[in-house]
XYZ file of C-alpha atoms in Angstrom:
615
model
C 168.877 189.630 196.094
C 169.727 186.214 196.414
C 169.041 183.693 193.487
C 169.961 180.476 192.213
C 172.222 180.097 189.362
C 173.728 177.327 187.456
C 177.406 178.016 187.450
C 179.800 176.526 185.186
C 183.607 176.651 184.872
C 186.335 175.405 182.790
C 190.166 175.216 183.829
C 192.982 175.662 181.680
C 195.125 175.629 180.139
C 195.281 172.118 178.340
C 197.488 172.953 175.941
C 199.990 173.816 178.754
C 199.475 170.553 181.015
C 198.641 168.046 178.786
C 199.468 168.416 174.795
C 203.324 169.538 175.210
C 205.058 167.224 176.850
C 208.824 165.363 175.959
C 208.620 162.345 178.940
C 205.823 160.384 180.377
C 206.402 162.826 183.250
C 205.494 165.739 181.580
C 202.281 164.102 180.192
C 201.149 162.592 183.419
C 202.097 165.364 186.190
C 200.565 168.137 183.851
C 197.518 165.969 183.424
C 197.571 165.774 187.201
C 198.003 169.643 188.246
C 194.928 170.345 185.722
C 193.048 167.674 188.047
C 193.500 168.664 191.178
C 193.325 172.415 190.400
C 189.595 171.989 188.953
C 189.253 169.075 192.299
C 190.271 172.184 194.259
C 187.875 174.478 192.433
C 185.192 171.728 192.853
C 185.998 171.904 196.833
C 185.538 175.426 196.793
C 182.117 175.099 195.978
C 180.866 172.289 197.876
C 182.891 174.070 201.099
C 180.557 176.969 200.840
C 177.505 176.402 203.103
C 176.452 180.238 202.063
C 175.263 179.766 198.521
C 173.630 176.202 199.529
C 175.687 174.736 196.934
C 175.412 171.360 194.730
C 177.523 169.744 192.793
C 176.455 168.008 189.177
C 180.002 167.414 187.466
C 181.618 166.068 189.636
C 179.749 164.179 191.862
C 181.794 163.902 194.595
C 179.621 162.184 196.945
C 180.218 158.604 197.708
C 182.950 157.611 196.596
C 184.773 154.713 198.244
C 181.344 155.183 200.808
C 183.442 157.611 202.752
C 181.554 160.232 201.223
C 183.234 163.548 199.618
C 185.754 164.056 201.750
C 186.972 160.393 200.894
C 188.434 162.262 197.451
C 189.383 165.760 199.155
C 192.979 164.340 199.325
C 192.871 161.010 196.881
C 195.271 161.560 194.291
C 193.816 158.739 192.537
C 190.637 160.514 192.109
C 190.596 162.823 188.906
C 188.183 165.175 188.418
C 187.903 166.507 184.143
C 188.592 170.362 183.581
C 184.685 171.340 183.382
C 182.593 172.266 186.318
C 179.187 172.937 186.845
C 176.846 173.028 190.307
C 173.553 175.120 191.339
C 174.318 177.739 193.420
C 172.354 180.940 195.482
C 174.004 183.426 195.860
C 173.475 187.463 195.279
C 176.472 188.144 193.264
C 177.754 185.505 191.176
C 180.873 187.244 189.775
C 182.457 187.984 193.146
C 181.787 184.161 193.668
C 183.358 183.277 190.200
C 186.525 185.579 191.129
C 187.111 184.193 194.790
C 187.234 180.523 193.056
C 189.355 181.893 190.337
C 191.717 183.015 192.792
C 191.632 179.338 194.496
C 192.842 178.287 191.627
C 195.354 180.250 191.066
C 196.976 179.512 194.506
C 196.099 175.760 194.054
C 199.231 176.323 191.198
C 201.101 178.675 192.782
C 201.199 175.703 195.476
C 202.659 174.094 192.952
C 204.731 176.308 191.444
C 206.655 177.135 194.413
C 207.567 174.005 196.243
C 209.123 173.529 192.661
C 211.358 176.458 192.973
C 212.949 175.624 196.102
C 214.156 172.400 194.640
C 216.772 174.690 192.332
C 216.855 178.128 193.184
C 219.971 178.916 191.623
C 219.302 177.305 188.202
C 216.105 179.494 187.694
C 215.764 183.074 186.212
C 213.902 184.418 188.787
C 212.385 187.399 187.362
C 211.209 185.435 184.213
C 209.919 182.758 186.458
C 207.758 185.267 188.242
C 206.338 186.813 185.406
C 205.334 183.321 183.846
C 203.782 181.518 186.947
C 201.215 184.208 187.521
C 200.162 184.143 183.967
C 199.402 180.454 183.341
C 195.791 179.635 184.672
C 193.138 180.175 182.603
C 189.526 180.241 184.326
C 186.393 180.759 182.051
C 183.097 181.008 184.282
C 179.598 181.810 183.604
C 175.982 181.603 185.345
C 172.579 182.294 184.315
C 169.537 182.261 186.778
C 167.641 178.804 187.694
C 164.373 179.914 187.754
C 160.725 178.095 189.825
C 163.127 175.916 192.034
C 164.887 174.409 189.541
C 162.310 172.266 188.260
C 162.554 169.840 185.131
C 161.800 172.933 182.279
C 163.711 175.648 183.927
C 166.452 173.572 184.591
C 166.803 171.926 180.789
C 166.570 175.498 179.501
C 169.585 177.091 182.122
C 172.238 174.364 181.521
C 171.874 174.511 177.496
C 172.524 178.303 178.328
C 175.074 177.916 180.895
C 176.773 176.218 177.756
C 175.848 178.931 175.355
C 177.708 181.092 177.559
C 180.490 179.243 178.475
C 181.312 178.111 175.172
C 181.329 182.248 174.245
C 183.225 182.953 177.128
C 186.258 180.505 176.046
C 186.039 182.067 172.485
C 186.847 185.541 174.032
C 189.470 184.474 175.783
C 191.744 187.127 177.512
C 194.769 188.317 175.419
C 197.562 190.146 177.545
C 200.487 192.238 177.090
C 203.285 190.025 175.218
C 206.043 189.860 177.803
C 208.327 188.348 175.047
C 212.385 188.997 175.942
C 214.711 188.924 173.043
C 217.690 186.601 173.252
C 216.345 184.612 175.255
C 215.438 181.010 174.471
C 211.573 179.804 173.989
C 210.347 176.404 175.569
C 211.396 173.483 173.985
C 208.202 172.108 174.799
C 205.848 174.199 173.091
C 207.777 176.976 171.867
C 205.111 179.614 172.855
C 207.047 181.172 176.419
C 210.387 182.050 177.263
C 212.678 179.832 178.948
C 212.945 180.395 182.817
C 216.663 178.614 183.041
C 219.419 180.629 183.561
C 221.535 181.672 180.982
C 224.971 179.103 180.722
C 225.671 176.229 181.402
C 223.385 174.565 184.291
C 225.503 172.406 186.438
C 225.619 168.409 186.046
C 223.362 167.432 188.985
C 220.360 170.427 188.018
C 220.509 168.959 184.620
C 220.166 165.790 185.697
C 217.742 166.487 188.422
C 215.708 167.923 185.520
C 216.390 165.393 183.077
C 217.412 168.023 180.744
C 218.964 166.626 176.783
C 221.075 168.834 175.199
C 220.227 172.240 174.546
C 216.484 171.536 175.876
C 214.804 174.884 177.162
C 211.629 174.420 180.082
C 209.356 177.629 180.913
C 207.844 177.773 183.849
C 205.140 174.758 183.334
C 207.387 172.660 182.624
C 209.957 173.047 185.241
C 206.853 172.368 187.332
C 205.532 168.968 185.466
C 209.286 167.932 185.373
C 209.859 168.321 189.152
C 206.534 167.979 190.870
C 205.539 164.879 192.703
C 208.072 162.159 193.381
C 210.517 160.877 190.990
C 209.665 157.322 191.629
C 206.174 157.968 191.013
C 205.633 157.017 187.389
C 207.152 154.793 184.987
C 209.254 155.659 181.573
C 208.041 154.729 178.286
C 211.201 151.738 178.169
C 209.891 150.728 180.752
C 206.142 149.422 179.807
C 208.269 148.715 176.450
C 210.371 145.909 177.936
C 207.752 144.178 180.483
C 206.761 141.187 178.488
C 210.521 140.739 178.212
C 211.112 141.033 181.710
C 208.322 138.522 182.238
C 210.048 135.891 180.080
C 213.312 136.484 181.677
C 211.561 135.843 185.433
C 210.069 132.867 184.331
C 213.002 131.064 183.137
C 215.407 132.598 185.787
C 213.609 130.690 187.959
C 215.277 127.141 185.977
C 217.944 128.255 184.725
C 220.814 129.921 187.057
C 222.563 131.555 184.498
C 219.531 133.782 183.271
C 218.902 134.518 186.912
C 222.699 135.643 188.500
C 223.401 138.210 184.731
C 219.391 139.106 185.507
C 220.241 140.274 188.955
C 223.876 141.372 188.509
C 221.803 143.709 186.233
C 218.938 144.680 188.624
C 221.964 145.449 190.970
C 223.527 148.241 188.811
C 220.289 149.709 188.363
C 219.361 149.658 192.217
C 222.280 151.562 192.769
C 222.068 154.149 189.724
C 217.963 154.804 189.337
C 214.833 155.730 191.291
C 213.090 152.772 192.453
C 209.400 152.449 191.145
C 207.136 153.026 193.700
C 203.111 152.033 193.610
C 203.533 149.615 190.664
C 203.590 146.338 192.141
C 203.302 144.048 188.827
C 206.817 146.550 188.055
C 208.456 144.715 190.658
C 210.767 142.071 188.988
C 212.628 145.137 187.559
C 211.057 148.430 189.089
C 213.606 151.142 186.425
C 213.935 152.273 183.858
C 213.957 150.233 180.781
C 216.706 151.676 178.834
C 219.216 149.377 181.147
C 218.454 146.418 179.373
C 219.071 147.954 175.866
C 222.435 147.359 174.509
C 222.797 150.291 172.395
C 221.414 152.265 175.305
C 223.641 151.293 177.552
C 226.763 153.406 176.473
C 224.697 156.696 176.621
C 223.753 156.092 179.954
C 227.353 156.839 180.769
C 227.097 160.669 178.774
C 224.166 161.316 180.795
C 226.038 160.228 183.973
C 223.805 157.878 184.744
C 226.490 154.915 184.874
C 230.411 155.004 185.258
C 232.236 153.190 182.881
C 232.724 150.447 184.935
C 228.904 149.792 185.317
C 228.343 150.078 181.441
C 230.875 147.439 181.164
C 229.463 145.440 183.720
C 225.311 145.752 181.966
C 226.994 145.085 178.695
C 228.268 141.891 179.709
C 225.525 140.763 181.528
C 223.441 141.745 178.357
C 225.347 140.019 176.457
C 225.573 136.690 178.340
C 221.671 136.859 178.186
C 221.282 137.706 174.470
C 224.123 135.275 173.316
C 224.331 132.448 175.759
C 220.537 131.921 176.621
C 218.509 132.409 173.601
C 216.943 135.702 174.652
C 216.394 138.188 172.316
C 216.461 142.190 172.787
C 212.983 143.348 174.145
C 211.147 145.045 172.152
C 210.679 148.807 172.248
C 207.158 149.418 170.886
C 204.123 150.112 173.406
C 201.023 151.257 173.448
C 199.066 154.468 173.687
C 195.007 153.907 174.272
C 193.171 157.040 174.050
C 189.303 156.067 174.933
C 186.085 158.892 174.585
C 182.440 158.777 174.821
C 179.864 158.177 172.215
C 177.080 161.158 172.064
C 178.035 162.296 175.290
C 176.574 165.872 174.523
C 173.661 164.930 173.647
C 172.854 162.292 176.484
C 173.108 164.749 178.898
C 171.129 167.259 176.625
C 168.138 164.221 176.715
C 168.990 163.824 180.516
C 166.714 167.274 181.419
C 166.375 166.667 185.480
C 169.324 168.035 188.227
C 169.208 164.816 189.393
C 169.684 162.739 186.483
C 173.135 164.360 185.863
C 174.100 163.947 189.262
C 173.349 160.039 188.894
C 175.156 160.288 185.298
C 178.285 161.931 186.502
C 177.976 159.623 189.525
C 178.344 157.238 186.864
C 181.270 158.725 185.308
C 182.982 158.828 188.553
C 182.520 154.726 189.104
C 183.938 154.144 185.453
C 186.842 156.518 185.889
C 187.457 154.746 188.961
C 187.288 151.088 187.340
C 189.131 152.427 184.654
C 192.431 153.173 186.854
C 192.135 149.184 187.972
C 191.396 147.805 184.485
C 194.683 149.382 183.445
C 196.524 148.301 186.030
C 195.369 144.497 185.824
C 196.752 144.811 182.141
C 200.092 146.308 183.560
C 199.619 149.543 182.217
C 200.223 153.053 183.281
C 196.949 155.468 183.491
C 198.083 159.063 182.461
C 194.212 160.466 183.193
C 190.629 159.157 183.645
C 187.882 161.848 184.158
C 185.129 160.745 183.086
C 184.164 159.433 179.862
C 188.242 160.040 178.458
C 190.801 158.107 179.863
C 194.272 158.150 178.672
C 196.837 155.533 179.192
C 199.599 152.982 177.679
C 200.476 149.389 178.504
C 202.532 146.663 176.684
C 201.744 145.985 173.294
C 200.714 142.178 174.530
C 198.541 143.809 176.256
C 196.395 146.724 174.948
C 193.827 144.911 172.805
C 192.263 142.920 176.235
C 192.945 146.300 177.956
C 190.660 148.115 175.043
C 187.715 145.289 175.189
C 187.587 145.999 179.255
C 187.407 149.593 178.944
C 184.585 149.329 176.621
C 182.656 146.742 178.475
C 183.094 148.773 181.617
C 182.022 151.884 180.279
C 178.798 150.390 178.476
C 178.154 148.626 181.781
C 178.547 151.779 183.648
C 175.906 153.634 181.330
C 173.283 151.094 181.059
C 172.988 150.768 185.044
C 171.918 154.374 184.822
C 168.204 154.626 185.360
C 167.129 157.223 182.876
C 169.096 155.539 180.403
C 167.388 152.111 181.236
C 164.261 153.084 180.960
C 165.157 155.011 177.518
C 166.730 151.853 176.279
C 169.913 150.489 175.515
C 170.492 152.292 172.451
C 170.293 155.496 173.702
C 172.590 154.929 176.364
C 176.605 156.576 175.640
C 179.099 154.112 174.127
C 182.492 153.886 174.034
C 185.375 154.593 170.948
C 188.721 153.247 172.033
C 191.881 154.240 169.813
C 195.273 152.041 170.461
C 198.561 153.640 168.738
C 201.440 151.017 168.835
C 204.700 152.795 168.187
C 208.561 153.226 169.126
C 209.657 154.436 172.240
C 211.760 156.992 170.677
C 209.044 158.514 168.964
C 208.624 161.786 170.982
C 205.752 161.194 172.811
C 203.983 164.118 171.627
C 203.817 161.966 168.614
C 202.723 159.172 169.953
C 199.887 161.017 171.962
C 198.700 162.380 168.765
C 199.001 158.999 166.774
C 196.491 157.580 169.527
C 194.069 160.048 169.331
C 193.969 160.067 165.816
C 193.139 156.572 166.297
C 190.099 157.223 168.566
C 188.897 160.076 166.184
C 189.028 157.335 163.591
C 187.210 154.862 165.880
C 184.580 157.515 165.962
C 183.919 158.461 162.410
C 185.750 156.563 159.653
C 184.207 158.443 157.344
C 186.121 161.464 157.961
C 189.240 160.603 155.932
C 186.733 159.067 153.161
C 188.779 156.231 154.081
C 185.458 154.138 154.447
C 182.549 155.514 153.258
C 179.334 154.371 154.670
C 180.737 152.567 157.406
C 179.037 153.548 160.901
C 180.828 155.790 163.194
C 181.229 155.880 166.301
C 181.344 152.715 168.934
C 184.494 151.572 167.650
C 188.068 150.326 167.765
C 190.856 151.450 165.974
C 194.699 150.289 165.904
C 197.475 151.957 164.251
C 200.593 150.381 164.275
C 203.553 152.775 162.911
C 207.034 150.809 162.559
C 210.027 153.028 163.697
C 212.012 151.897 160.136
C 209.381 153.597 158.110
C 206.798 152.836 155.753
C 202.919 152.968 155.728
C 201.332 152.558 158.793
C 199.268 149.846 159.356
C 195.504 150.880 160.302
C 192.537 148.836 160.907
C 189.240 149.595 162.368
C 185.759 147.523 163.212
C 182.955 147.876 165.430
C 182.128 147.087 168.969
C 179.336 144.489 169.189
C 176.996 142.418 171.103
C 178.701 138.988 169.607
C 182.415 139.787 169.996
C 183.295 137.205 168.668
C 182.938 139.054 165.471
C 184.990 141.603 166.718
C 188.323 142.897 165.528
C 189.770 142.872 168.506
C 189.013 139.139 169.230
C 190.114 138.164 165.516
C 193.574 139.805 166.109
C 193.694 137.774 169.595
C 192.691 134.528 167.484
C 195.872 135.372 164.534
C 197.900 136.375 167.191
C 197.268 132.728 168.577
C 197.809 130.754 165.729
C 200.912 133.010 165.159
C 202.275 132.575 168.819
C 201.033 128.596 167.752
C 204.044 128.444 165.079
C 200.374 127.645 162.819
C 201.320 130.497 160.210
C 204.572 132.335 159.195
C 204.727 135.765 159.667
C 206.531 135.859 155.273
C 202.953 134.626 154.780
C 201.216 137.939 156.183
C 203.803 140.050 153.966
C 203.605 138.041 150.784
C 199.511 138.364 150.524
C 200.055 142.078 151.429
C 202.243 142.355 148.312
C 199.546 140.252 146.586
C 196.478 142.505 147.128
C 198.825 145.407 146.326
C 199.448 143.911 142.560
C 195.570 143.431 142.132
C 194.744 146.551 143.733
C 196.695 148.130 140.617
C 194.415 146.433 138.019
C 191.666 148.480 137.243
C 189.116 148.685 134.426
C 189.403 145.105 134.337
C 185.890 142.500 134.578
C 185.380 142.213 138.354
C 184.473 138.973 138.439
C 187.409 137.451 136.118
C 189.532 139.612 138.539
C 188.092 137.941 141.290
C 188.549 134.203 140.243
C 192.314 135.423 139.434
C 192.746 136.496 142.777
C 191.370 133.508 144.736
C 193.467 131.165 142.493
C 196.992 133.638 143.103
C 196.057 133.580 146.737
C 195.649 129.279 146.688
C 198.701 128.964 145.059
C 200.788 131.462 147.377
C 199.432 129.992 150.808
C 199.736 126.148 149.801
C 202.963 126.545 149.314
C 203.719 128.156 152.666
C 205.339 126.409 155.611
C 205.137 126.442 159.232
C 207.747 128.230 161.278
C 208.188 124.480 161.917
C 208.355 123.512 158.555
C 204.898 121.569 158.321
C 202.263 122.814 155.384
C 199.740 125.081 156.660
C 196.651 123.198 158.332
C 194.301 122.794 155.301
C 191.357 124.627 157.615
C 193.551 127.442 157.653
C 194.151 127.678 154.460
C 190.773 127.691 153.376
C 189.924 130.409 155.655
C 192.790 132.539 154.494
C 191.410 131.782 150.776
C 187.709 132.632 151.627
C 188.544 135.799 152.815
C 190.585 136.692 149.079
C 187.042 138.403 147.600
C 189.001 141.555 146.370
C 192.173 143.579 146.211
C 190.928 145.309 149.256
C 189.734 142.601 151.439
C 192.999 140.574 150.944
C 194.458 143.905 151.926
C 192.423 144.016 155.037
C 193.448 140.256 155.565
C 197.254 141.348 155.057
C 197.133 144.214 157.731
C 195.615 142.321 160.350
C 197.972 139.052 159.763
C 200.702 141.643 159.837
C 199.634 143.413 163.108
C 198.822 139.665 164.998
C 202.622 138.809 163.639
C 203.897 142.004 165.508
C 202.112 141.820 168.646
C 202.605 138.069 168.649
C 206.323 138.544 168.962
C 207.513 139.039 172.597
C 210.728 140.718 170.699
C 211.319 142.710 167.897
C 215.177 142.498 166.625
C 214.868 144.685 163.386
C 214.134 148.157 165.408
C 215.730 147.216 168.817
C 219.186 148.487 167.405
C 217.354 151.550 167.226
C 216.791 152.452 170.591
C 219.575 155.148 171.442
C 217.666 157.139 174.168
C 214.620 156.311 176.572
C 211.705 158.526 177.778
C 211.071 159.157 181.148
């Protein structure tokens, strides 16, 4: 007998397609398989006229007012690994198997236009095995009972949950199909390596972008060859864009930045991939590591450049770097990993079909703003589905890019009508972690460094770092210096003034900084200040106090300019006022120190450092 059902699904794996990943590549065409595989899935059910299907996550209608089939082929359009629609239908595990199956070809699609591009460096009957034991697809229904109305509905998608959240715990464990001798992933380490055994000829390493003794299973062969090669840009890339800004702007008056600039360009329009759909990439659309000197030579081991051409960039490099004033670009960017407030539970509150469908309508528009917000900050979206978007962008950058997302997403929320009429305050916010580090760092690293940051944003309180502080709704930076030491991390809350807020203080340092107004010794010096007091303990608070204000007077009046004048008496005061404790002068230090950083176009201590690039 025919009945409704709420049907939900989850895709997977995103261990697989997301979390293990060496090059930007990896990250963003793994993201992008698990995407269109659960768009595909999503397809499946809204192309079946016979169960009288509809859609709640994701809401597919409308977008770009072409209507659904406006996102059937949109690559832009990225639809998060969790599914759920009402369907009829009189047996709703043959429908959960024929969409598990559509899945499963939606990879295989992908899986074997990758094998054609290197037949011969592939162990075929390893690949086999692997690539039709990667998908994971958890499903489960439970009836939707008088019509679907308000009650029956709240009560079927908190069990459509229950079940799916059980289901997922189960999981399905397989035969091991484990070979000895043979090398795992160097990925992930969990499958067997699908390249054949020897050495892999110069062009399939290449082609694959293979380091030295690196091992890919099956996923990612598939992440490192899908989609085009010109279709997303390396880490050293993002890394040197403010640089490559500065060098436009005064090629433009002075000849001899522009002919080494474009002497340059010309070696690498003859050796690299052109960036393609990254207009603001234009002035130099490569690969970043060309404009690092100590890059350079390796470039040759990798066969990227001949001799000749290494000698050529070095020169070039050099004239720039010794003759011009231009320093090395730096090679820090940024990862921004941005989630949801109380997601859960707003849709738990949100107890009508309808609502959701207006909510995840919602979700759709912000995903979709989120893609251009990153790209007016010249950054490079790795995934936006929903409520999580992933992405980095010059470190100049990221703190504007940060306040945008946030303002877009609480926008987005409070223009949904069940949430307007249950106020502001109930309506989803937005936590937004940034993680500034080297582009060397393997970018699993870096991944993980930015959403620890966003966990932070979200509840401070978890590390007992700041007890009592309120969670959630927040921004957090980490910045994590390639040469070592403590990391700097700071945290505040969004607000309604953000004026107040820490992103807009770090803009204001980072000003006065850019200014000449402050020198970056005097960040470091009150950081070694608050560390000394931070040591005395058991001492009167208030004597400790007065001590510290008066240390602090004495340090900063005695600082200079980068120009050599005192410090602006206004600014001292303010640097002075803020001096209350050991910790709050430690506060000051770390954001001082973290304006000085980003305010510099060019770091020179930990450019030497950057031997290899990521792409």
């Amino acid at each position: 007998m025919t009945r409704s059902y709420l049907l939900a699904i989850a895709v997977g794996p995103v261990q697989d397609f997301i979390a293990s990943a060496r090059k930007t590549r990896d990250l963003w065409f793994g993201s992008h398989i698990l995407s269109e595989i659960s768009k595909t899935v999503a397809f499946a059910i809204y192309d079946r006229p016979d169960v009288n299907p509809e859609l709640i996550f994701p809401y597919l209608r409308d977008q770009e007012q072409g209507g659904a089939d406006s996102v059937r082929t949109d690559e832009t359009f990225s639809v998060a690994n969790k599914i759920l629609a009402k369907v009829e239908t009189d047996d709703p595990a043959l429908l959960a198997a024929n969409l598990k199956a559509v899945a499963q070809r939606r990879w295989l699609e992908y899986a074997q236009s990758v094998q054609g591009k290197i037949p011969n460096a592939l162990n075929v009957e390893i690949w086999n095995d692997q690539i039709h034991d990667v998908i994971e697809f958890y499903a489960a229904w439970t009836p939707l009972e008088n019509g679907g109305d308000q009650e029956s509905y709240s009560i079927a998608r908190r069990r459509v949950d229950w079940l799916l959240d059980g289901r997922k715990a189960l999981r399905d464990f397989g035969p091991a199909h484990g070979l000895a001798k043979v090398p795992k992933s160097s990925l992930d380490g969990a499958r067997e390596s699908v390249l054949r055994a020897g050495e892999l000829p110069g062009p399939v390493r290449k082609q694959l972008n293979l380091q030295k003794e690196e091992q890919l299973d099956a996923v990612g062969v598939v992440k490192r060859l899908g989609g085009d090669p010109g279709q997303y840009p390396s880490v050293t890339r993002v890394a040197v864009d403010a640089w490559v800004r500065l060098v436009e702007q005064r090629a433009a008056r002075e000849p001899k930045i522009r002919e080494a600039f474009d002497a340059i360009k010309s070696v690498a329009k003859s050796t690299q991939v052109r960036l393609r759909g990254y207009p603001y990439y234009d002035a130099f659309p490569f690969d970043g590591s060309l404009l690092y000197q100590s890059r350079v030579p390796s470039l040759v081991e990798e066969g990227s450049l001949t001799e000749d051409q290494r000698d050529e960039v070095l020169g070039h490099l050099l004239t720039l770097y010794r003759d011009t004033s231009i320093l090395e670009p730096t090679p820090y960017l940024a990862f921004i990993a941005a989630d949801g407030d109380r997601m859960g539970g707003t849709i738990s509150e949100l107890s009508e079909m309808r609502a959701h469908q207006e909510f995840s309508r919602q979700l759709s528009a912000f995903a979709a703003q989120a893609r251009e917000i990153v790209g007016a900050h010249r950054g490079v979206l790795v995934y936006s589905g929903g409520d999580d978007v992933l992405a980095f962008a010059p470190v100049d950058q990221c703190l504007s890019l940060a306040r945008q997302l946030h303002d877009a997403f609480t926008n987005a929320m409070r223009s949904h009508s069940a949430l307007q009429r249950a106020g502001a305050d109930k309506a989803p916010t937005l936590s937004v972690g940034v993680a500034i580090g080297h582009c060397l760092e393997p970018l699993e690293d870096l991944r993980t460094m930015a959403s620890a940051a966003e966990k932070y944003a979200k509840d401070p309180n978890r590390a007992q770092q700041q007890p009592d502080e309120p969670t959630r709704n927040a921004l957090a930076v980490r910045f994590q210096a390639r040469s070592g030491g403590s990391a700097i991390e700071l945290r505040g809350q969004w607000s309604e003034d953000p004026e107040t807020d820490l992103d807009f203080e770090l803009q204001r340092w980072i000003r006065r900084f850019s200014r000449g107004d402050i020198s970056g010794q005097t960040a470091y010096d009150l950081d070694r200040l608050a560390l000394a007091y931070g040591e005395r303990t058991g001492e009167n608070a208030e004597s400790i106090a007065r001590l510290l204000s008066a240390d602090c007077r004495r340090l900063v009046t005695k600082k200079r300019t980068d120009k050599g004048a005192p410090m602006a008496e206004v600014l001292v005061e303010e640097l002075i006022a803020q001096a209350t404790s050991a910790s709050s002068l430690r506060r000051l230090a770390a954001k001082l120190i973290l304006a000085h950083r980003l305010a510099s176009p060019f770091v020179t201590d930990d450019s030497a450092n950057c031997e290899e690039g990521t792409k």
